[in-house]
Each structure stands twice: as C-alpha cells, then as structure tokens.
Coordinates of C-alpha atoms and ligand atoms in Angstrom, one line a residue:
X1 CA 0.0 0.0 0.0
X2 CA 1.2 3.5 -0.7
X3 CA -0.6 6.7 0.0
X4 CA 0.2 10.0 -1.6
X5 CA 0.3 13.5 -0.1
X6 CA -1.1 16.3 -2.0
X7 CA 1.2 17.3 -4.9
X8 CA 1.3 20.8 -3.4
X9 CA 3.8 19.7 -0.7
X10 CA 7.3 20.4 -1.7
X11 CA 10.1 17.8 -1.9
X12 CA 12.1 19.8 0.6
X13 CA 9.2 20.2 3.0
X14 CA 11.5 19.2 5.8
X15 CA 13.7 22.4 5.6
X16 CA 11.2 24.3 7.6
X17 CA 8.8 21.6 9.0
X18 CA 7.6 21.4 12.5
X19 CA 7.5 17.8 13.5
X20 CA 5.4 16.5 16.5
X21 CA 6.6 13.5 18.4
X22 CA 4.0 11.0 19.4
X23 CA 5.0 8.5 22.1
X24 CA 2.4 5.9 21.3
X25 CA 2.0 4.3 24.7
X26 CA 1.1 7.6 26.3
X27 CA -0.8 9.5 23.6
X28 CA -4.4 8.1 23.4
X29 CA -5.8 4.7 24.2
X30 CA -8.8 3.4 22.2
X31 CA -9.1 0.4 24.5
X32 CA -8.8 -0.5 28.1
X33 CA -5.3 -1.7 28.5
X34 CA -3.8 1.5 30.0
X35 CA -1.5 1.9 27.0
X36 CA -2.0 4.2 24.1
X37 CA -2.4 2.6 20.7
X38 CA -2.5 3.3 17.0
X39 CA -6.3 3.7 16.6
X40 CA -6.1 6.2 19.4
X41 CA -3.5 8.2 17.5
X42 CA -5.5 8.1 14.3
X43 CA -8.5 9.4 16.2
X44 CA -6.6 12.4 17.4
X45 CA -4.7 13.3 14.2
X46 CA -7.2 16.1 13.5
X47 CA -6.1 17.8 16.8
X48 CA -2.5 17.8 15.5
X49 CA -3.7 19.3 12.2
X50 CA -5.5 22.0 14.2
X51 CA -2.3 22.6 16.3
X52 CA -0.5 23.4 13.0
X53 CA 2.3 20.9 12.8
X54 CA 3.5 19.5 9.4
X55 CA 4.5 15.9 10.4
X56 CA 4.3 13.4 13.1
X57 CA 7.1 11.2 14.4
X58 CA 6.0 8.0 16.0
X59 CA 8.2 6.3 18.6
X60 CA 8.4 2.5 18.1
X61 CA 5.1 0.5 17.9
X62 CA 6.8 -2.7 16.6
X63 CA 6.5 -6.1 18.2
X64 CA 8.5 -5.9 21.4
X65 CA 8.7 -7.3 24.9
X66 CA 8.7 -3.6 26.0
X67 CA 11.7 -3.8 28.2
X68 CA 12.8 -0.4 26.9
X69 CA 9.3 0.9 26.0
X70 CA 9.5 -0.6 22.5
X71 CA 13.1 0.5 21.7
X72 CA 13.8 -3.3 22.0
X73 CA 12.4 -4.6 18.7
X74 CA 11.6 -8.2 18.2
X75 CA 10.1 -7.8 14.8
X76 CA 10.8 -4.7 12.7
X77 CA 8.0 -5.4 10.3
X78 CA 5.3 -6.3 12.9
X79 CA 3.1 -4.2 15.0
X80 CA 2.9 -5.1 18.7
X81 CA -0.5 -6.2 19.8
X82 CA -0.4 -3.6 22.5
X83 CA -0.6 -1.0 19.8
X84 CA -2.8 -2.7 17.2
X85 CA -2.2 -4.3 13.9
X86 CA -0.4 -3.7 10.7
X87 CA -3.7 -2.6 9.2
X88 CA -4.0 0.0 12.0
X89 CA -0.6 1.3 11.0
X90 CA -1.5 1.5 7.4
X91 CA -4.8 3.3 8.3
X92 CA -2.9 5.7 10.5
X93 CA -0.5 6.6 7.6
X94 CA -3.3 7.0 5.2
X95 CA -5.4 9.2 7.6
X96 CA -2.4 11.4 8.3
X97 CA -1.8 11.9 4.6
X98 CA -5.5 12.7 4.0
X99 CA -4.9 15.6 6.5
X100 CA -1.6 16.6 4.8
X101 CA 0.4 15.4 7.7
X102 CA 3.6 13.4 7.0
X103 CA 4.5 10.4 9.0
X104 CA 8.0 9.6 10.3
X105 CA 8.6 6.2 12.0
X106 CA 11.4 5.2 14.4
X107 CA 14.1 2.8 13.2
X108 CA 16.2 1.1 15.9
X109 CA 19.3 -0.3 14.1
X110 CA 21.9 -0.3 16.9
X111 CA 20.4 -3.3 18.7
X112 CA 17.4 -5.6 18.5
X113 CA 15.5 -7.2 21.3
X114 CA 16.8 -10.4 22.7
X115 CA 13.5 -11.8 21.6
X116 CA 14.4 -11.2 18.0
X117 CA 14.5 -14.3 15.9
X118 CA 18.1 -13.7 15.0
X119 CA 19.2 -13.4 18.6
X120 CA 17.4 -16.6 19.5
X121 CA 19.2 -18.3 16.6
X122 CA 22.5 -16.9 17.8
X123 CA 22.0 -18.3 21.3
X124 CA 21.2 -21.7 19.9
X125 CA 24.3 -21.7 17.6
X126 CA 28.0 -22.2 18.6
X127 CA 30.6 -19.6 19.0
X128 CA 32.0 -18.5 15.6
X129 CA 28.8 -19.5 13.7
X130 CA 27.2 -17.2 11.1
X131 CA 24.3 -16.7 13.5
X132 CA 26.5 -15.3 16.2
X133 CA 28.2 -13.0 13.7
X134 CA 25.1 -10.9 13.4
X135 CA 25.7 -9.6 17.0
X136 CA 28.7 -8.7 19.1
X137 CA 29.7 -12.0 20.7
X138 CA 33.2 -12.2 22.3
X139 CA 35.0 -14.6 24.6
X140 CA 35.4 -13.2 28.2
X141 CA 38.7 -12.0 29.4
X142 CA 41.0 -13.9 31.7
X143 CA 39.6 -17.4 32.1
X144 CA 36.5 -16.2 30.3
X145 CA 34.6 -15.4 33.4
X146 CA 35.2 -11.6 33.1
X147 CA 33.6 -9.3 30.5
X148 CA 35.7 -8.8 27.3
X149 CA 36.2 -5.1 28.3
X150 CA 35.0 -2.5 30.8
X151 CA 32.3 -0.8 28.8
X152 CA 29.2 0.2 30.7
X153 CA 25.6 0.3 29.6
X154 CA 24.1 3.7 29.1
X155 CA 21.4 2.6 31.5
X156 CA 23.9 1.6 34.2
X157 CA 25.8 -1.6 34.9
X158 CA 28.1 -3.6 32.6
X159 CA 27.5 -3.5 28.8
X160 CA 28.2 -7.3 28.6
X161 CA 26.1 -10.3 29.5
X162 CA 27.4 -13.8 29.6
X163 CA 25.4 -16.5 27.9
X164 CA 24.8 -20.1 28.7
X165 CA 25.8 -22.3 25.8
X166 CA 23.5 -24.9 24.3
X167 CA 25.3 -27.6 26.3
X168 CA 24.6 -25.8 29.6
X169 CA 28.1 -24.4 30.2
X170 CA 28.8 -20.7 30.8
X171 CA 29.9 -19.3 27.5
X172 CA 30.6 -16.2 25.5
X173 CA 29.5 -12.6 26.2
X174 CA 27.4 -10.3 24.1
X175 CA 27.6 -6.5 24.0
X176 CA 24.6 -4.4 24.8
X177 CA 25.2 -0.7 25.1
X178 CA 21.7 -0.4 26.6
X179 CA 19.6 -3.0 28.5
X180 CA 20.8 -6.7 28.6
X181 CA 17.7 -7.5 26.5
X182 CA 19.0 -5.1 23.7
X183 CA 22.0 -6.9 22.1
X184 CA 24.0 -4.7 19.7
X185 CA 24.1 -5.7 16.1
X186 CA 27.4 -6.4 14.3
X187 CA 27.5 -3.7 11.6
X188 CA 30.7 -5.2 10.2
X189 CA 28.4 -7.9 8.8
X190 CA 26.9 -7.3 5.4
X191 CA 23.9 -9.4 6.3
X192 CA 22.9 -6.7 8.8
X193 CA 23.1 -4.1 6.1
X194 CA 20.8 -6.1 3.8
X195 CA 18.4 -6.8 6.6
X196 CA 17.9 -3.1 7.3
X197 CA 17.6 -2.2 3.6
X198 CA 14.6 -4.5 3.6
X199 CA 13.1 -3.0 6.8
X200 CA 13.4 0.5 5.2
X201 CA 11.6 -0.7 2.1
X202 CA 8.9 -2.5 4.0
X203 CA 7.8 0.8 5.7
X204 CA 8.5 3.0 2.6
X205 CA 6.2 0.6 0.7
X206 CA 3.5 1.5 3.3
X207 CA 3.9 5.1 2.5
X208 CA 6.0 6.5 5.4
X209 CA 7.7 9.8 4.8
X210 CA 10.8 9.1 6.7
X211 CA 12.7 7.5 9.6
X212 CA 14.1 8.8 12.9
X213 CA 17.3 6.8 13.4
X214 CA 17.7 5.7 17.0
X215 CA 21.3 5.9 18.4
X216 CA 22.5 6.8 14.9
X217 CA 26.0 7.4 16.3
X218 CA 26.4 4.0 17.8
X219 CA 26.4 1.4 15.1
X220 CA 30.1 1.1 14.5
X221 CA 32.6 0.3 17.3
X222 CA 36.4 0.9 17.4
X223 CA 38.0 -2.4 16.1
X224 CA 39.4 -4.4 19.0
X225 CA 36.8 -2.9 21.4
X226 CA 39.4 -1.3 23.7
X227 CA 38.6 -0.7 27.3
X228 CA 38.1 2.8 28.6
X229 CA 40.5 4.7 30.9
X230 CA 39.1 5.1 34.4
X231 CA 38.4 8.8 33.7
X232 CA 36.5 8.1 30.6
X233 CA 34.6 5.4 32.4
X234 CA 33.5 7.8 35.1
X235 CA 32.2 10.3 32.5
X236 CA 28.5 9.7 31.9
X237 CA 27.8 13.0 30.2
X238 CA 26.1 12.5 26.8
X239 CA 28.9 14.4 25.1
X240 CA 31.7 12.2 26.4
X241 CA 33.8 10.6 23.7
X242 CA 33.6 6.8 23.7
X243 CA 35.0 4.1 21.4
X244 CA 31.5 3.1 20.5
X245 CA 30.1 6.5 19.5
X246 CA 30.5 8.4 16.3
X247 CA 32.9 6.3 14.4
X248 CA 33.6 7.5 10.8
X249 CA 32.2 4.3 9.3
X250 CA 28.6 5.0 10.4
X251 CA 28.4 7.5 7.7
X252 CA 28.6 4.8 5.0
X253 CA 25.4 3.3 6.4
X254 CA 23.5 6.6 6.0
X255 CA 24.9 7.2 2.5
X256 CA 23.4 3.8 1.6
X257 CA 20.1 4.6 3.2
X258 CA 20.0 7.9 1.4
X259 CA 20.1 6.0 -1.8
X260 CA 17.3 3.6 -0.7
X261 CA 15.0 6.5 0.2
X262 CA 15.9 8.1 -3.1
X263 CA 14.2 5.1 -4.9
X264 CA 10.9 6.3 -3.4
X265 CA 11.2 10.0 -4.5
X266 CA 13.0 13.1 -3.3
X267 CA 10.9 13.9 -0.3
X268 CA 11.6 11.0 2.2
X269 CA 13.8 11.9 5.1
X270 CA 16.2 10.5 7.7
X271 CA 16.6 12.1 11.1
X272 CA 19.7 11.4 13.2
X273 CA 19.5 10.8 16.9
X274 CA 23.2 11.4 17.4
X275 CA 24.4 12.6 20.7
X276 CA 27.7 13.9 19.3
X277 CA 29.6 17.1 20.0
X278 CA 30.7 19.5 18.7
X279 CA 27.9 20.6 16.3
X280 CA 30.3 20.3 13.4
X281 CA 30.5 16.6 14.1
X282 CA 26.7 16.4 14.3
X283 CA 26.4 18.2 11.0
X284 CA 28.4 15.4 9.4
X285 CA 25.2 13.3 9.6
X286 CA 23.3 15.8 7.4
X287 CA 25.7 16.2 4.6
X288 CA 24.0 16.2 1.2
X289 CA 24.3 12.5 0.6
X290 CA 23.3 11.4 4.1
X291 CA 20.4 12.4 6.3
X292 CA 18.2 15.5 6.2
X293 CA 17.9 16.3 9.9
X294 CA 19.8 15.8 13.1
X295 CA 18.3 16.6 16.5
X296 CA 20.0 19.6 17.9
X297 CA 20.9 18.3 21.3
X298 CA 23.3 21.1 21.9
X299 CA 20.4 23.5 21.8
X300 CA 18.3 21.2 24.0
X301 CA 21.1 21.0 26.6
X302 CA 21.6 24.7 26.8
X303 CA 20.9 26.3 30.1
X304 CA 18.6 29.3 30.7
X305 CA 21.2 32.0 30.0
X306 CA 21.1 34.6 27.2
X307 CA 24.8 34.3 26.1
X308 CA 24.7 30.5 26.1
X309 CA 21.5 30.5 24.0
X310 CA 22.9 33.1 21.6
X311 CA 26.1 31.3 21.1
X312 CA 24.4 27.9 20.5
X313 CA 22.0 29.4 17.9
X314 CA 25.0 31.0 16.0
X315 CA 27.0 27.9 16.2
X316 CA 24.1 25.7 15.0
X317 CA 23.3 28.0 12.0
X318 CA 26.9 28.0 11.0
X319 CA 27.6 24.3 11.5
X320 CA 24.5 23.1 9.7
X321 CA 24.7 25.9 7.2
X322 CA 28.2 24.8 6.2
X323 CA 26.9 21.5 4.9
X324 CA 23.8 23.0 3.3
X325 CA 21.3 21.6 5.9
X326 CA 18.8 23.4 8.0
X327 CA 19.4 23.5 11.7
X328 CA 16.8 21.7 13.8
X329 CA 15.6 23.0 17.2
X330 CA 14.3 20.8 20.0
X331 CA 13.6 21.3 23.7
X332 CA 11.9 18.1 24.8
X333 CA 11.6 14.4 23.9
X334 CA 10.9 11.1 25.6
X335 CA 14.4 10.8 27.0
X336 CA 14.9 14.1 28.9
X337 CA 13.3 16.1 31.7
X338 CA 10.5 18.1 30.1
X339 CA 11.6 21.6 29.4
X340 CA 8.8 23.1 31.4
X341 CA 10.7 21.8 34.4
X342 CA 14.2 21.5 33.2
X343 CA 14.8 25.1 32.4
X344 CA 14.5 26.0 36.1
X345 CA 17.3 23.6 36.8
X346 CA 21.0 23.4 36.0
X347 CA 22.6 22.8 32.7
X348 CA 23.7 19.8 30.7
X349 CA 23.9 17.4 33.7
X350 CA 20.1 17.8 34.2
X351 CA 19.3 16.4 30.8
X352 CA 21.3 13.2 31.3
X353 CA 18.8 10.5 32.0
X354 CA 19.2 10.9 35.8
X355 CA 15.6 12.1 35.8
X356 CA 13.7 13.6 38.6
X357 CA 12.0 11.9 41.5
X358 CA 10.7 12.4 45.1
X359 CA 14.2 12.2 46.5
X360 CA 16.0 14.3 43.9
X361 CA 18.3 16.9 45.6
X362 CA 17.3 19.7 43.1
X363 CA 13.6 20.3 42.2
X364 CA 12.5 23.0 39.9
X365 CA 10.2 25.8 41.0
X366 CA 7.1 24.9 39.0
X367 CA 6.0 28.5 38.3
X368 CA 9.5 29.7 37.2
X369 CA 9.9 26.5 35.1
X370 CA 6.5 26.9 33.4
X371 CA 7.2 30.6 32.4
X372 CA 10.6 29.7 31.1
X373 CA 9.2 26.7 29.2
X374 CA 6.7 28.8 27.4
X375 CA 9.2 31.6 26.7
X376 CA 11.7 29.1 25.4
X377 CA 9.2 27.7 22.9
X378 CA 8.3 31.2 21.8
X379 CA 12.0 32.0 21.3
X380 CA 12.6 28.7 19.4
X381 CA 9.6 28.7 17.0
X382 CA 10.8 32.0 15.5
X383 CA 14.2 30.5 14.4
X384 CA 14.9 29.6 10.8
X385 CA 15.0 25.8 10.2
X386 CA 12.9 22.9 11.4
X387 CA 11.6 22.2 14.9
X388 CA 10.6 19.2 16.9
X389 CA 7.9 19.2 19.5
X390 CA 7.2 16.5 22.1
X391 CA 3.6 15.5 22.9
X392 CA 2.2 17.3 25.8
X393 CA 4.5 20.3 25.7
X394 CA 1.8 22.2 23.9
X395 CA -0.2 21.8 27.1
X396 CA 2.7 23.0 29.2
X397 CA 3.0 19.6 30.9
X398 CA 5.8 19.5 33.5
X399 CA 8.0 16.5 34.4
X400 CA 6.0 14.3 36.8
X401 CA 8.2 13.8 39.9
X402 CA 5.9 11.8 42.2
X403 CA 5.8 8.4 40.5
X404 CA 5.9 5.5 43.0
X405 CA 9.0 3.3 42.6
X406 CA 6.9 0.2 41.8
X407 CA 5.3 1.9 38.8
X408 CA 8.5 3.1 37.2
X409 CA 9.4 1.1 34.0
X410 CA 12.5 2.8 32.7
X411 CA 15.4 0.3 32.7
X412 CA 17.6 3.1 33.9
X413 CA 15.8 3.1 37.3
X414 CA 16.0 -0.7 37.6
X415 CA 19.6 -1.1 36.4
X416 CA 20.9 1.5 38.9
X417 CA 18.8 0.3 41.8
X418 CA 16.9 3.5 41.8
X419 CA 20.0 5.7 42.0
X420 CA 18.9 7.3 38.7
X421 CA 15.1 7.9 38.3
X422 CA 15.3 7.7 34.6
X423 CA 12.7 8.9 32.0
X424 CA 9.3 7.9 33.2
X425 CA 8.5 11.4 34.4
X426 CA 8.3 12.8 30.8
X427 CA 6.3 9.8 29.6
X428 CA 3.2 10.0 31.7
X429 CA 0.0 9.7 29.5
X430 CA -1.2 13.1 28.4
X431 CA -4.6 14.7 29.4
X432 CA -7.3 15.4 26.8
X433 CA -10.4 16.1 28.9
X434 CA -10.5 17.2 32.5
X435 CA -13.6 15.3 33.5
X436 CA -13.1 12.1 31.6
X437 CA -11.5 8.9 33.0
X438 CA -7.7 9.1 32.9
X439 CA -8.3 12.7 31.7
X440 CA -9.5 11.4 28.4
X441 CA -6.4 9.3 27.8
X442 CA -8.2 6.0 28.1
X443 CA -11.9 5.1 28.2
X444 CA -11.4 2.6 31.1
X445 CA -9.5 5.1 33.2
X446 CA -6.4 2.9 33.2
X447 CA -3.0 4.5 32.7
X448 CA 0.3 2.6 32.7
X449 CA 1.9 5.4 34.7
X450 CA -0.2 7.3 37.2
X451 CA -1.3 10.8 36.1
X452 CA -1.0 13.6 38.7
X453 CA -4.0 15.7 39.7
X454 CA -2.4 18.8 38.2
X455 CA -3.1 17.2 34.7
X456 CA -6.8 18.0 35.1
X457 CA -6.4 21.8 34.6
X458 CA -3.8 21.3 31.9
X459 CA -6.1 19.0 29.8
X460 CA -6.6 20.0 26.2
X461 CA -10.3 20.8 26.7
X462 CA -9.4 23.3 29.4
X463 CA -7.1 25.2 27.1
X464 CA -8.8 25.0 23.7
X465 CA -9.9 28.4 22.7
X466 CA -8.8 30.0 26.0
X467 CA -6.8 33.1 25.4
X468 CA -3.4 32.9 27.2
X469 CA -3.4 29.1 27.4
X470 CA -0.2 27.3 26.4
X471 CA -2.1 25.5 23.7
X472 CA -3.4 28.7 22.1
X473 CA 0.2 30.1 22.4
X474 CA 1.5 27.2 20.4
X475 CA -1.2 27.5 17.8
X476 CA -0.6 31.2 17.4
X477 CA 3.2 30.7 17.0
X478 CA 2.8 27.9 14.5
X479 CA 0.3 29.8 12.5
X480 CA 2.4 33.0 12.3
X481 CA 5.6 31.0 11.7
X482 CA 4.0 29.5 8.6
X483 CA 2.3 32.7 7.4
X484 CA 5.6 34.6 7.7
X485 CA 7.8 31.8 6.3
X486 CA 10.0 32.0 9.3
X487 CA 11.4 28.5 8.8
X488 CA 12.9 29.6 5.5
X489 CA 13.9 33.0 6.8
X490 CA 17.2 34.5 8.1
X491 CA 18.1 35.5 11.6
X492 CA 19.6 38.8 12.4
X493 CA 20.4 39.7 16.0
X494 CA 19.3 43.0 17.3
X495 CA 21.3 44.6 20.1
X496 CA 19.5 45.3 23.4
X497 CA 20.4 47.3 26.5
X498 CA 20.5 44.2 28.7
X499 CA 22.9 41.2 28.5
X500 CA 20.0 39.1 29.7
X501 CA 17.6 40.0 26.9
X502 CA 18.0 38.5 23.4
X503 CA 16.3 39.9 20.4
X504 CA 16.4 38.8 16.8
X505 CA 14.6 39.6 13.6
X506 CA 13.4 37.0 11.1
X507 CA 11.5 38.5 8.2
X508 CA 8.5 40.5 9.5
X509 CA 8.9 39.3 13.1
X510 CA 11.1 40.5 15.9
X511 CA 11.5 37.9 18.7
X512 CA 12.5 39.0 22.2
X513 CA 13.2 36.9 25.3
X514 CA 14.1 37.9 28.8
X515 CA 16.5 35.4 30.4
X516 CA 17.2 37.6 33.4
X517 CA 15.6 38.5 36.7
X518 CA 14.5 42.1 36.0
X519 CA 11.7 43.5 33.7
X520 CA 12.8 45.1 30.5
X521 CA 10.9 47.8 28.6
X522 CA 9.5 46.5 25.3
X523 CA 9.9 48.7 22.2
X524 CA 6.7 50.0 20.7
X525 CA 5.0 47.8 18.3
X526 CA 2.3 45.3 17.8
X527 CA 2.7 42.2 20.0
X528 CA 1.6 39.4 17.8
X529 CA 2.3 36.6 20.3
X530 CA 3.3 36.6 24.0
X531 CA 4.3 33.8 26.3
X532 CA 2.6 35.7 29.2
X533 CA -0.6 37.6 29.3
X534 CA 0.9 40.7 31.0
X535 CA 0.5 43.6 28.6
X536 CA 2.1 46.4 30.5
X537 CA 4.7 47.2 27.9
X538 CA 7.4 45.2 29.7
X539 CA 9.2 42.0 29.0
X540 CA 9.1 40.2 32.4
X541 CA 11.7 37.6 33.6
X542 CA 11.0 34.4 31.7
X543 CA 8.9 36.1 29.1
X544 CA 9.2 36.1 25.3
X545 CA 7.2 38.0 22.6
X546 CA 6.9 38.3 18.9
X547 CA 6.5 41.8 17.7
X548 CA 5.8 43.2 14.2
X549 CA 9.2 44.1 12.9
X550 CA 8.5 47.3 11.1
X551 CA 7.5 48.9 14.4
X552 CA 10.9 48.3 15.9
X553 CA 12.9 49.8 13.1
Ligands
LIG601 C1 17.4 6.2 22.1 C2 16.0 6.3 22.5 C3 15.8 5.9 23.9 C4 16.2 4.4 24.0 C5 17.6 4.2 23.5 C6 17.9 2.8 23.2 O1 18.2 7.0 22.9 O2 15.5 7.6 22.3 O3 14.5 6.0 24.4 O4 16.1 4.0 25.3 O5 17.9 4.9 22.3 O6 17.2 2.3 22.1

C-alpha cells in the first residue's frame, strides 16, 4: 500500500517543517489496557492538524517485549498487539496523509530485542557461527569469566552479559550498550546491512515519509573494542567521547540509506538521533548524501542564559549551514526532563537521564519553570530551520516527579537500583479532557503510569480556545511562523540594552526573550504573540514575545 500526499507539498518540506513526536503508549488509548495505541493516535490526528504541525514522528510501535518501551524490537515489520495491527498502522499513515500530515517512524538499528528471531538463533548456535556473527559476541577476558572489556551500559551496569551455551556451560559474552535485553548488532556484517535495507523498504512501501534513526552514532565500534580509561569510564555526560560513539564508518550506512530512500522519491527523510559534540560533528550526519535532519541536542542541553543561547544558535546555524542543511531545534523528547521543568534547573547534567523523583536533591520551582518553558518555545519557533515538539509540551506539561517506585518502568531506574530515576517522568500519558476517565487518555481510566491531579487543569479541553493558554500560544506561534515563512527566513540579532535580553529579527517578526531577573521595557510595536498575558509594555523575567518588525525599526 502507498498513499500520496497532495502534490502541493514540496520535496524539501523538511527544511522548515515542525514535527510533532507522538509517544504511542502515552498519547491516546482506544481500548482499556492503560496503554495508548495506533487507533487512538489516528482518532486524534485532527487535533494535530489544528495545532498546525507538518509531520508526526511516532516512537516505536513494533513487536517488542517492551523492556525499553519498544526500543527493544523483536520484529521490525510487525506491530505489537499492545498498539494494534499492521492494518491499523496503514490506516494511520493514510489518515495522516489525508490531513496533509507526514509520518516519520522510528528505526532502531543499533540493537534488537533479545526476543528477535536472529538473537534466539545466535544463542542456539555455537561460537563463531554465522548466526553469532550478526551480533557482538566475544570470549570473556582472563579465564573467560570476566567481561571482554570494561564498557558500561548507558542505562547503568556492565555493557556485557554472559550466555549459557547450548550444552549448559557458561559461554561467550554479548555486547549491549543499553539493556541486557538489547543486544548490539554487528554492523561489520553485510547481512545486517541487507536486513535493514529490507526494513526501510517495508515501511516505505507502506507510505511513510521518513525515519528517525535511533542511536545513529552508535552502530560502529572501534576495532578491537578497547577498554576505557578510568576517567572516561566515570564520565556519563552525553557528550563524552567513547570508542562506540560516532565512528567514521557509520556515515557509510547513512549514505546507503539515502540511496534507498531516493528510490521512493526526493521527499523522504532521515533524522539522526546522534548525541555527538561539537555541532560540526553532528552536522556530518546531514551532509547532502546522508540524512536530512539531526536533532540539535546542543540546543536542548543549553541552560537558561542569554549568552549561552545566543552562542548555540549562532554555532548551529553556521555548522549546519556549512553542509547545506537546516538547523533543527528541539527542547523536549521522551528521554529528557520536560523543558517546562528542566529550564529552572542546572545545565547539561540535568538532561542526562538521571531524571527527577521524590528524593532528587534539586527540584525546579514549577512557576518559574512553566514561564521559562513557554518563553523558550516562543523563542525557538521564530528561528529559521525545522523544529521538533514532544507530545504534551503544547499543554505545558511539567515533568512528573511523584511516581511511585513500583510503577517506574525505565530500565535506567532498575539497572541503577533507583539511583537514577530515569525517564518515566516525561512519559506520563497526556490529558485530553478534565472530567473524563484518565483525563481522556483511556476510556477505562487505566494508565500505565499514574497521572498527577495537576493534569486536570492542563487538559486540552481546558485550554482549547482559552486566550493565554499554552495550547493557544503554540497554535498562534505555529500559524504565524507558517504565514511569515520563518522556517525559511534568516536570523539577524538586534542589540538590546541588557545582557539578559536577546532579540532577533526574522522577516517581518522580531522575537525578544528575557532570560534575566528584572523586567525590560519593550519597544513600541504590535505584540503578535506573547508567552505571558501581561500587557504592561514590559518583558518580564521568563517572558518572550513576537513583535511586528517594522514597528521596531
Ligand atoms: C534512544 C531512544 C531511547 C532508547 C535508546 C535505546 O536514545 O531515544 O528512548 O532507550 O535509544 O534504544
């Protein structure tokens, strides 16, 4: 099955697109399982059309034991019964296209689930067999009872697990950069390349418009798999250099996939989830013959400080511009503390999946965080390039801190014995209606993570059509952004009298944001959008506006 978008949409639609991330298990449930599903998403697509986004990126809905919320894929071409059927996926794609919304699906090529047919075959086959060559099996060090090297899982604990051989004796070890149920593929093996070509084609044949590539920087490892120095081992920052991140050869994979997508027309895209620094390295993923987008994690990780924000914007525009790609902008996703909480916290360290929980030493002030969250989006959506939004941010949802330990599902929490809370706090099912069961998330009232009482007043039906609501702010920004062509525009900084206030002009719009603690007098001019309802001629702390440019000249 293929389904066509209207011929009006340009092949390079992605250069200025706003893409909305749906996290299927937490978006909308059509049944009573407490998990969102594909029919639920299809039902709500018109809301996303009304919001004004151009495309929807779906986190994985494939067959999976759900040990890492679906990022542990057991069948890349199957739909997990939790989410529906393949026919539901096809119907979703068609319905989105009917609304002129593009669909991006997630592709997880660094590892499969240990339930994948290939891994089961590998376990049943002897060391050195072709079945084992599809994954990263090695003999242990010393007498074989120690892991082959000292690499650690991103989720905590060792990155190696020892298997029991078919004859019942302790045997080889396999690498898993994430959970022990997520064995890494061996990308030195051409069979793995062919397999993923087929997976791409399977979903392209069903009409998808692109793929978000999970852990795009992880596929290739330094030959010999060298151990880390003690200092490198201790460094869990996402920008730390490691012998399994960002190896030159990963780019060959994306050049090949670029060609596969090209067979389906000029408008299909690849988006890199590549936590690599500096931005020039990230930009290597979006050279002309590779991907189209890379999530701008440098921007996401920037703290609430005017000079830091200004410099990351300049750096992004120059690094991506140098390879002819648009910069992307992103503030939230399913792996980081929601920005309507995070921006009242520290810097980079706070986005590492340590998460937030009842015993966290630092908790954001909810009012300060909410103001900054709205202001940050107002600042972001005026920038030239493409932006990613994460479900629920248009409602101003904060990170949920009070989740009981026994409800937490993130492997990070379990693999660190609760030392790191992990990412459940940004994954709580979103509220649609204040007075419905589970705030309209599921008809039975079930919800796989408990929703806090504060979600009632933040529900979509409480914000729809309400002036000053976060939802209406997002709609206004998205409408104006499109009408003024800001995504294709050019940024020009405007000097202000305060080091804490940034101002830039993009086409007919001037964007101003106050990152400091004292109010700032606004220039005269029509305020077209404001992150706060105060209209006293000042830009308050944690406040951003869009003003008609001509009036400021
Ligand atoms: C990516 C995903 C994250 C997942 C991990 C392992 O970082 O965004 O949710 O846990 O990869 O697949």
